[in-house]
Amino acid sequence: MKLFRNIRKLLLNEGKTGKYLKYALGEIVLVVIGILIALQINNWNENRKLENSKVNLMLAIKKELLINLETLEDYDHGLNQSNSKFNKVLSFSADNTLLPTDSLRQYLSQMVYSITLSFLTTVQEEAISSGKFELLSDSLRQRLSLLKDYANARNSIADQIQKNYYYNSTDELAVIMAKLSIEPTVPERIRAHPLIPMHPEFVLDDAALVTLIKEPETYLALKSLYKNFRDEEIWVKYGLLSLTRQSLDLIDKELNEL
């Protein structure tokens, strides 16, 4: 700046007004160029910060989705195994298949899946509330939003299972369930209390058990429960699991393109 001032004084002292005006114009141009360069650098820094924030957010969402993927795969596998046994019991009830009595009792005790599905949404929820969710691409935002919608819709199925199985107030159904011993056993690793013994009135011999299972009322009660668990499996397998995998694939694709 001192050099520029000296040049201006020299030109003015020599009376070279034309050259001074040209110099002043050039100096203004240089200042404007400097400002534009500074703005460009600032924009570049801001864009780099946003890009870093976007990458960090995608990595955090990916980590959360990977945890959910493992949870969903385990849940889907266990639910599928239980539903398979439930299906066999229903087929037996409808007199469509034969089962040894010991296998029948085993299926009855294992056909209701007692694990509650719980998956993480903290990262995505925080991103939405903070506005960082907008950093993601349109396609990724849409996929994650769809996954969230599926998770919320699936809750209605879970609520129906809870209502039909755990909180049903029909005494007749409660008696049928007790006599069939379809209350799932709490795994030993998470058991806090001794197992509840079966009331003697509900303990059936083989013949009485088979007779009860083959009654139409029993079939209808079991079919109603099975439908809920079957819908749950379909929703998890072809909804939550599929969309989780698609979201992970899309995140990997976009990260590789950066």
mmCIF file of C-alpha atoms in Angstrom:
data_model
loop_
_atom_site.group_PDB
_atom_site.id
_atom_site.type_symbol
_atom_site.label_atom_id
_atom_site.label_comp_id
_atom_site.label_asym_id
_atom_site.label_seq_id
_atom_site.Cartn_x
_atom_site.Cartn_y
_atom_site.Cartn_z
ATOM 1 C CA MET A 1 0.000 0.000 0.000
ATOM 2 C CA LYS A 2 2.930 2.360 0.728
ATOM 3 C CA LEU A 3 4.290 1.662 -2.748
ATOM 4 C CA PHE A 4 0.909 2.480 -4.313
ATOM 5 C CA ARG A 5 0.699 5.763 -2.406
ATOM 6 C CA ASN A 6 4.163 6.797 -3.565
ATOM 7 C CA ILE A 7 3.259 6.040 -7.174
ATOM 8 C CA ARG A 8 0.072 8.131 -6.922
ATOM 9 C CA LYS A 9 1.986 11.089 -5.392
ATOM 10 C CA LEU A 10 4.639 10.886 -8.083
ATOM 11 C CA LEU A 11 2.090 10.937 -10.873
ATOM 12 C CA LEU A 12 0.181 13.841 -9.337
ATOM 13 C CA ASN A 13 3.337 15.854 -8.709
ATOM 14 C CA GLU A 14 4.412 15.368 -12.307
ATOM 15 C CA GLY A 15 0.961 16.514 -13.505
ATOM 16 C CA LYS A 16 0.378 13.322 -15.406
ATOM 17 C CA THR A 17 -3.384 13.243 -14.816
ATOM 18 C CA GLY A 18 -4.158 10.804 -17.625
ATOM 19 C CA LYS A 19 -1.642 8.304 -16.410
ATOM 20 C CA TYR A 20 -2.880 8.797 -12.869
ATOM 21 C CA LEU A 21 -6.474 7.999 -13.890
ATOM 22 C CA LYS A 22 -5.312 4.917 -15.747
ATOM 23 C CA TYR A 23 -3.283 3.863 -12.745
ATOM 24 C CA ALA A 24 -6.231 4.488 -10.377
ATOM 25 C CA LEU A 25 -8.479 2.425 -12.607
ATOM 26 C CA GLY A 26 -5.914 -0.363 -12.670
ATOM 27 C CA GLU A 27 -5.607 -0.221 -8.916
ATOM 28 C CA ILE A 28 -9.387 -0.531 -8.568
ATOM 29 C CA VAL A 29 -9.352 -3.497 -10.906
ATOM 30 C CA LEU A 30 -6.622 -5.118 -8.833
ATOM 31 C CA VAL A 31 -8.587 -4.532 -5.631
ATOM 32 C CA VAL A 32 -11.726 -6.014 -7.215
ATOM 33 C CA ILE A 33 -9.763 -9.014 -8.440
ATOM 34 C CA GLY A 34 -8.285 -9.439 -4.978
ATOM 35 C CA ILE A 35 -11.733 -9.324 -3.412
ATOM 36 C CA LEU A 36 -13.060 -11.855 -5.935
ATOM 37 C CA ILE A 37 -10.134 -14.181 -5.265
ATOM 38 C CA ALA A 38 -10.691 -13.852 -1.508
ATOM 39 C CA LEU A 39 -14.393 -14.606 -1.950
ATOM 40 C CA GLN A 40 -13.577 -17.578 -4.142
ATOM 41 C CA ILE A 41 -11.144 -18.926 -1.571
ATOM 42 C CA ASN A 42 -13.710 -18.374 1.168
ATOM 43 C CA ASN A 43 -16.376 -20.160 -0.893
ATOM 44 C CA TRP A 44 -13.970 -23.003 -1.572
ATOM 45 C CA ASN A 45 -13.242 -23.338 2.141
ATOM 46 C CA GLU A 46 -16.940 -23.281 2.978
ATOM 47 C CA ASN A 47 -17.696 -25.856 0.298
ATOM 48 C CA ARG A 48 -14.901 -28.035 1.604
ATOM 49 C CA LYS A 49 -16.317 -27.796 5.126
ATOM 50 C CA LEU A 50 -19.789 -28.701 3.847
ATOM 51 C CA GLU A 51 -18.352 -31.594 1.849
ATOM 52 C CA ASN A 52 -16.509 -32.850 4.922
ATOM 53 C CA SER A 53 -19.699 -32.534 6.973
ATOM 54 C CA LYS A 54 -21.588 -34.446 4.294
ATOM 55 C CA VAL A 55 -19.004 -37.244 4.238
ATOM 56 C CA ASN A 56 -18.961 -37.478 8.038
ATOM 57 C CA LEU A 57 -22.761 -37.597 8.107
ATOM 58 C CA MET A 58 -22.866 -40.323 5.459
ATOM 59 C CA LEU A 59 -20.286 -42.368 7.376
ATOM 60 C CA ALA A 60 -22.260 -41.954 10.612
ATOM 61 C CA ILE A 61 -25.499 -43.000 8.907
ATOM 62 C CA LYS A 62 -23.715 -45.951 7.314
ATOM 63 C CA LYS A 63 -22.404 -47.097 10.698
ATOM 64 C CA GLU A 64 -25.900 -46.875 12.155
ATOM 65 C CA LEU A 65 -27.424 -48.732 9.200
ATOM 66 C CA LEU A 66 -24.842 -51.517 9.464
ATOM 67 C CA ILE A 67 -25.832 -52.072 13.086
ATOM 68 C CA ASN A 68 -29.487 -52.082 12.059
ATOM 69 C CA LEU A 69 -28.749 -54.483 9.208
ATOM 70 C CA GLU A 70 -27.251 -57.034 11.580
ATOM 71 C CA THR A 71 -30.195 -56.608 13.965
ATOM 72 C CA LEU A 72 -32.722 -56.991 11.160
ATOM 73 C CA GLU A 73 -31.002 -60.067 9.716
ATOM 74 C CA ASP A 74 -30.958 -61.794 13.107
ATOM 75 C CA TYR A 75 -34.563 -60.822 13.753
ATOM 76 C CA ASP A 76 -35.700 -61.951 10.315
ATOM 77 C CA HIS A 77 -33.945 -65.302 10.716
ATOM 78 C CA GLY A 78 -35.484 -65.958 14.138
ATOM 79 C CA LEU A 79 -38.925 -64.831 12.986
ATOM 80 C CA ASN A 80 -38.714 -67.048 9.917
ATOM 81 C CA GLN A 81 -37.829 -70.080 12.028
ATOM 82 C CA SER A 82 -40.725 -69.450 14.407
ATOM 83 C CA ASN A 83 -43.201 -68.810 11.609
ATOM 84 C CA SER A 84 -42.132 -72.014 9.884
ATOM 85 C CA LYS A 85 -43.064 -73.981 13.021
ATOM 86 C CA PHE A 86 -46.262 -71.965 13.387
ATOM 87 C CA ASN A 87 -47.182 -72.880 9.808
ATOM 88 C CA LYS A 88 -46.650 -76.577 10.499
ATOM 89 C CA VAL A 89 -48.866 -76.436 13.590
ATOM 90 C CA LEU A 90 -51.628 -74.754 11.567
ATOM 91 C CA SER A 91 -51.313 -77.397 8.862
ATOM 92 C CA PHE A 92 -51.643 -80.053 11.539
ATOM 93 C CA SER A 93 -54.666 -78.252 13.007
ATOM 94 C CA ALA A 94 -56.292 -78.194 9.568
ATOM 95 C CA ASP A 95 -55.642 -81.961 9.309
ATOM 96 C CA ASN A 96 -53.396 -81.299 6.336
ATOM 97 C CA THR A 97 -50.224 -82.888 7.690
ATOM 98 C CA LEU A 98 -49.017 -85.397 10.275
ATOM 99 C CA LEU A 99 -46.720 -84.563 13.179
ATOM 100 C CA PRO A 100 -45.320 -86.711 15.976
ATOM 101 C CA THR A 101 -46.680 -85.490 19.320
ATOM 102 C CA ASP A 102 -43.235 -84.649 20.694
ATOM 103 C CA SER A 103 -42.507 -82.521 17.604
ATOM 104 C CA LEU A 104 -45.915 -80.889 17.966
ATOM 105 C CA ARG A 105 -45.191 -79.893 21.557
ATOM 106 C CA GLN A 106 -41.786 -78.543 20.551
ATOM 107 C CA TYR A 107 -43.284 -76.444 17.749
ATOM 108 C CA LEU A 108 -45.983 -75.093 20.066
ATOM 109 C CA SER A 109 -43.341 -73.858 22.506
ATOM 110 C CA GLN A 110 -41.203 -72.268 19.777
ATOM 111 C CA MET A 111 -43.667 -70.925 17.225
ATOM 112 C CA VAL A 112 -44.159 -67.508 18.848
ATOM 113 C CA TYR A 113 -41.153 -65.237 18.394
ATOM 114 C CA SER A 114 -40.729 -63.243 21.587
ATOM 115 C CA ILE A 115 -37.832 -60.951 20.582
ATOM 116 C CA THR A 116 -38.737 -57.279 20.214
ATOM 117 C CA LEU A 117 -37.275 -55.526 17.187
ATOM 118 C CA SER A 118 -35.398 -52.342 18.012
ATOM 119 C CA PHE A 119 -33.146 -50.436 15.623
ATOM 120 C CA LEU A 120 -31.207 -47.167 15.732
ATOM 121 C CA THR A 121 -32.397 -43.879 14.224
ATOM 122 C CA THR A 122 -30.450 -41.364 16.341
ATOM 123 C CA VAL A 123 -28.067 -40.128 13.646
ATOM 124 C CA GLN A 124 -30.777 -39.560 11.059
ATOM 125 C CA GLU A 125 -33.108 -37.881 13.565
ATOM 126 C CA GLU A 126 -30.357 -35.515 14.722
ATOM 127 C CA ALA A 127 -29.454 -34.725 11.109
ATOM 128 C CA ILE A 128 -33.069 -33.843 10.355
ATOM 129 C CA SER A 129 -33.488 -31.656 13.447
ATOM 130 C CA SER A 130 -30.179 -29.816 12.831
ATOM 131 C CA GLY A 131 -30.808 -29.287 9.098
ATOM 132 C CA LYS A 132 -27.757 -31.348 8.106
ATOM 133 C CA PHE A 133 -30.010 -33.885 6.400
ATOM 134 C CA GLU A 134 -30.224 -31.423 3.494
ATOM 135 C CA LEU A 135 -26.509 -31.955 2.830
ATOM 136 C CA LEU A 136 -27.290 -35.394 1.428
ATOM 137 C CA SER A 137 -28.170 -35.993 -2.195
ATOM 138 C CA ASP A 138 -31.812 -36.033 -3.233
ATOM 139 C CA SER A 139 -31.715 -39.748 -4.000
ATOM 140 C CA LEU A 140 -30.185 -40.645 -0.625
ATOM 141 C CA ARG A 141 -32.596 -38.411 1.280
ATOM 142 C CA GLN A 142 -35.527 -40.027 -0.512
ATOM 143 C CA ARG A 143 -34.256 -43.544 0.201
ATOM 144 C CA LEU A 144 -33.662 -42.837 3.882
ATOM 145 C CA SER A 145 -37.021 -41.095 4.222
ATOM 146 C CA LEU A 146 -38.730 -44.097 2.640
ATOM 147 C CA LEU A 147 -36.926 -46.387 5.073
ATOM 148 C CA LYS A 148 -38.135 -44.220 7.945
ATOM 149 C CA ASP A 149 -41.713 -44.342 6.628
ATOM 150 C CA TYR A 150 -41.542 -48.138 6.381
ATOM 151 C CA ALA A 151 -40.235 -48.348 9.949
ATOM 152 C CA ASN A 152 -43.085 -46.175 11.229
ATOM 153 C CA ALA A 153 -45.695 -48.128 9.250
ATOM 154 C CA ARG A 154 -44.296 -51.421 10.494
ATOM 155 C CA ASN A 155 -45.005 -50.285 14.060
ATOM 156 C CA SER A 156 -48.728 -50.721 13.386
ATOM 157 C CA ILE A 157 -48.115 -54.420 12.701
ATOM 158 C CA ALA A 158 -46.071 -54.747 15.879
ATOM 159 C CA ASP A 159 -48.828 -53.008 17.837
ATOM 160 C CA GLN A 160 -51.375 -55.446 16.425
ATOM 161 C CA ILE A 161 -49.226 -58.392 17.503
ATOM 162 C CA GLN A 162 -48.954 -56.918 20.985
ATOM 163 C CA LYS A 163 -52.720 -56.399 21.092
ATOM 164 C CA ASN A 164 -53.626 -59.871 19.831
ATOM 165 C CA TYR A 165 -51.031 -61.864 21.682
ATOM 166 C CA TYR A 166 -50.013 -60.069 24.848
ATOM 167 C CA TYR A 167 -53.002 -57.878 25.661
ATOM 168 C CA ASN A 168 -55.983 -59.787 24.287
ATOM 169 C CA SER A 169 -58.707 -59.793 26.901
ATOM 170 C CA THR A 170 -60.620 -62.770 25.496
ATOM 171 C CA ASP A 171 -60.693 -65.394 28.242
ATOM 172 C CA GLU A 172 -61.328 -68.176 25.741
ATOM 173 C CA LEU A 173 -58.203 -67.330 23.766
ATOM 174 C CA ALA A 174 -56.141 -67.038 26.947
ATOM 175 C CA VAL A 175 -57.266 -70.533 27.991
ATOM 176 C CA ILE A 176 -56.423 -71.991 24.571
ATOM 177 C CA MET A 177 -52.975 -70.413 24.623
ATOM 178 C CA ALA A 178 -52.332 -71.659 28.139
ATOM 179 C CA LYS A 179 -53.417 -75.210 27.334
ATOM 180 C CA LEU A 180 -51.254 -75.255 24.213
ATOM 181 C CA SER A 181 -48.268 -73.902 26.180
ATOM 182 C CA ILE A 182 -47.384 -71.464 23.424
ATOM 183 C CA GLU A 183 -45.993 -68.878 25.822
ATOM 184 C CA PRO A 184 -42.348 -68.574 24.698
ATOM 185 C CA THR A 185 -39.695 -69.431 27.253
ATOM 186 C CA VAL A 186 -37.472 -66.570 28.380
ATOM 187 C CA PRO A 187 -33.864 -67.364 27.375
ATOM 188 C CA GLU A 188 -31.687 -68.269 30.344
ATOM 189 C CA ARG A 189 -29.170 -65.526 29.557
ATOM 190 C CA ILE A 190 -31.769 -62.816 30.236
ATOM 191 C CA ARG A 191 -33.920 -64.667 32.772
ATOM 192 C CA ALA A 192 -34.318 -62.749 36.022
ATOM 193 C CA HIS A 193 -36.806 -65.065 37.726
ATOM 194 C CA PRO A 194 -37.575 -68.795 37.814
ATOM 195 C CA LEU A 195 -39.834 -70.162 35.095
ATOM 196 C CA ILE A 196 -43.545 -70.012 35.886
ATOM 197 C CA PRO A 197 -44.946 -73.553 36.300
ATOM 198 C CA MET A 198 -47.968 -74.626 34.269
ATOM 199 C CA HIS A 199 -51.240 -74.817 36.213
ATOM 200 C CA PRO A 200 -52.300 -78.490 36.514
ATOM 201 C CA GLU A 201 -55.671 -77.739 34.923
ATOM 202 C CA PHE A 202 -53.933 -76.723 31.686
ATOM 203 C CA VAL A 203 -51.590 -79.714 31.465
ATOM 204 C CA LEU A 204 -52.952 -81.933 28.680
ATOM 205 C CA ASP A 205 -52.012 -85.459 27.722
ATOM 206 C CA ASP A 206 -51.193 -86.200 24.086
ATOM 207 C CA ALA A 207 -54.704 -87.145 23.051
ATOM 208 C CA ALA A 208 -56.308 -84.099 24.670
ATOM 209 C CA LEU A 209 -53.669 -81.824 23.143
ATOM 210 C CA VAL A 210 -54.269 -83.144 19.628
ATOM 211 C CA THR A 211 -58.035 -82.858 20.078
ATOM 212 C CA LEU A 212 -57.749 -79.230 21.222
ATOM 213 C CA ILE A 213 -55.456 -78.251 18.341
ATOM 214 C CA LYS A 214 -57.799 -79.726 15.760
ATOM 215 C CA GLU A 215 -60.853 -77.834 17.021
ATOM 216 C CA PRO A 216 -62.045 -75.082 14.606
ATOM 217 C CA GLU A 217 -61.932 -72.405 17.342
ATOM 218 C CA THR A 218 -58.313 -73.237 18.069
ATOM 219 C CA TYR A 219 -57.454 -73.103 14.378
ATOM 220 C CA LEU A 220 -59.054 -69.649 14.004
ATOM 221 C CA ALA A 221 -57.286 -68.310 17.103
ATOM 222 C CA LEU A 222 -53.903 -69.575 15.938
ATOM 223 C CA LYS A 223 -54.464 -68.407 12.377
ATOM 224 C CA SER A 224 -55.174 -64.870 13.603
ATOM 225 C CA LEU A 225 -51.895 -64.822 15.515
ATOM 226 C CA TYR A 226 -49.977 -66.390 12.645
ATOM 227 C CA LYS A 227 -51.233 -63.772 10.199
ATOM 228 C CA ASN A 228 -49.737 -61.001 12.326
ATOM 229 C CA PHE A 229 -46.344 -62.708 12.603
ATOM 230 C CA ARG A 230 -46.386 -63.582 8.897
ATOM 231 C CA ASP A 231 -47.097 -59.957 7.963
ATOM 232 C CA GLU A 232 -44.308 -58.877 10.299
ATOM 233 C CA GLU A 233 -41.858 -61.177 8.513
ATOM 234 C CA ILE A 234 -42.892 -59.900 5.079
ATOM 235 C CA TRP A 235 -42.612 -56.279 6.206
ATOM 236 C CA VAL A 236 -39.151 -56.840 7.705
ATOM 237 C CA LYS A 237 -37.744 -58.952 4.875
ATOM 238 C CA TYR A 238 -39.068 -57.072 1.855
ATOM 239 C CA GLY A 239 -39.375 -53.648 3.478
ATOM 240 C CA LEU A 240 -36.900 -52.777 6.215
ATOM 241 C CA LEU A 241 -34.151 -55.214 5.244
ATOM 242 C CA SER A 242 -34.372 -54.455 1.539
ATOM 243 C CA LEU A 243 -34.402 -50.674 2.010
ATOM 244 C CA THR A 244 -31.557 -50.820 4.536
ATOM 245 C CA ARG A 245 -29.383 -52.719 2.055
ATOM 246 C CA GLN A 246 -30.340 -50.317 -0.751
ATOM 247 C CA SER A 247 -29.467 -47.323 1.429
ATOM 248 C CA LEU A 248 -26.073 -48.797 2.296
ATOM 249 C CA ASP A 249 -25.336 -49.533 -1.366
ATOM 250 C CA LEU A 250 -26.265 -45.963 -2.312
ATOM 251 C CA ILE A 251 -24.066 -44.494 0.421
ATOM 252 C CA ASP A 252 -21.097 -46.588 -0.735
ATOM 253 C CA LYS A 253 -21.699 -45.540 -4.340
ATOM 254 C CA GLU A 254 -21.823 -41.847 -3.490
ATOM 255 C CA LEU A 255 -18.773 -42.048 -1.218
ATOM 256 C CA ASN A 256 -16.783 -43.673 -4.019
ATOM 257 C CA GLU A 257 -17.799 -40.880 -6.389
ATOM 258 C CA LEU A 258 -16.494 -38.114 -4.115
#
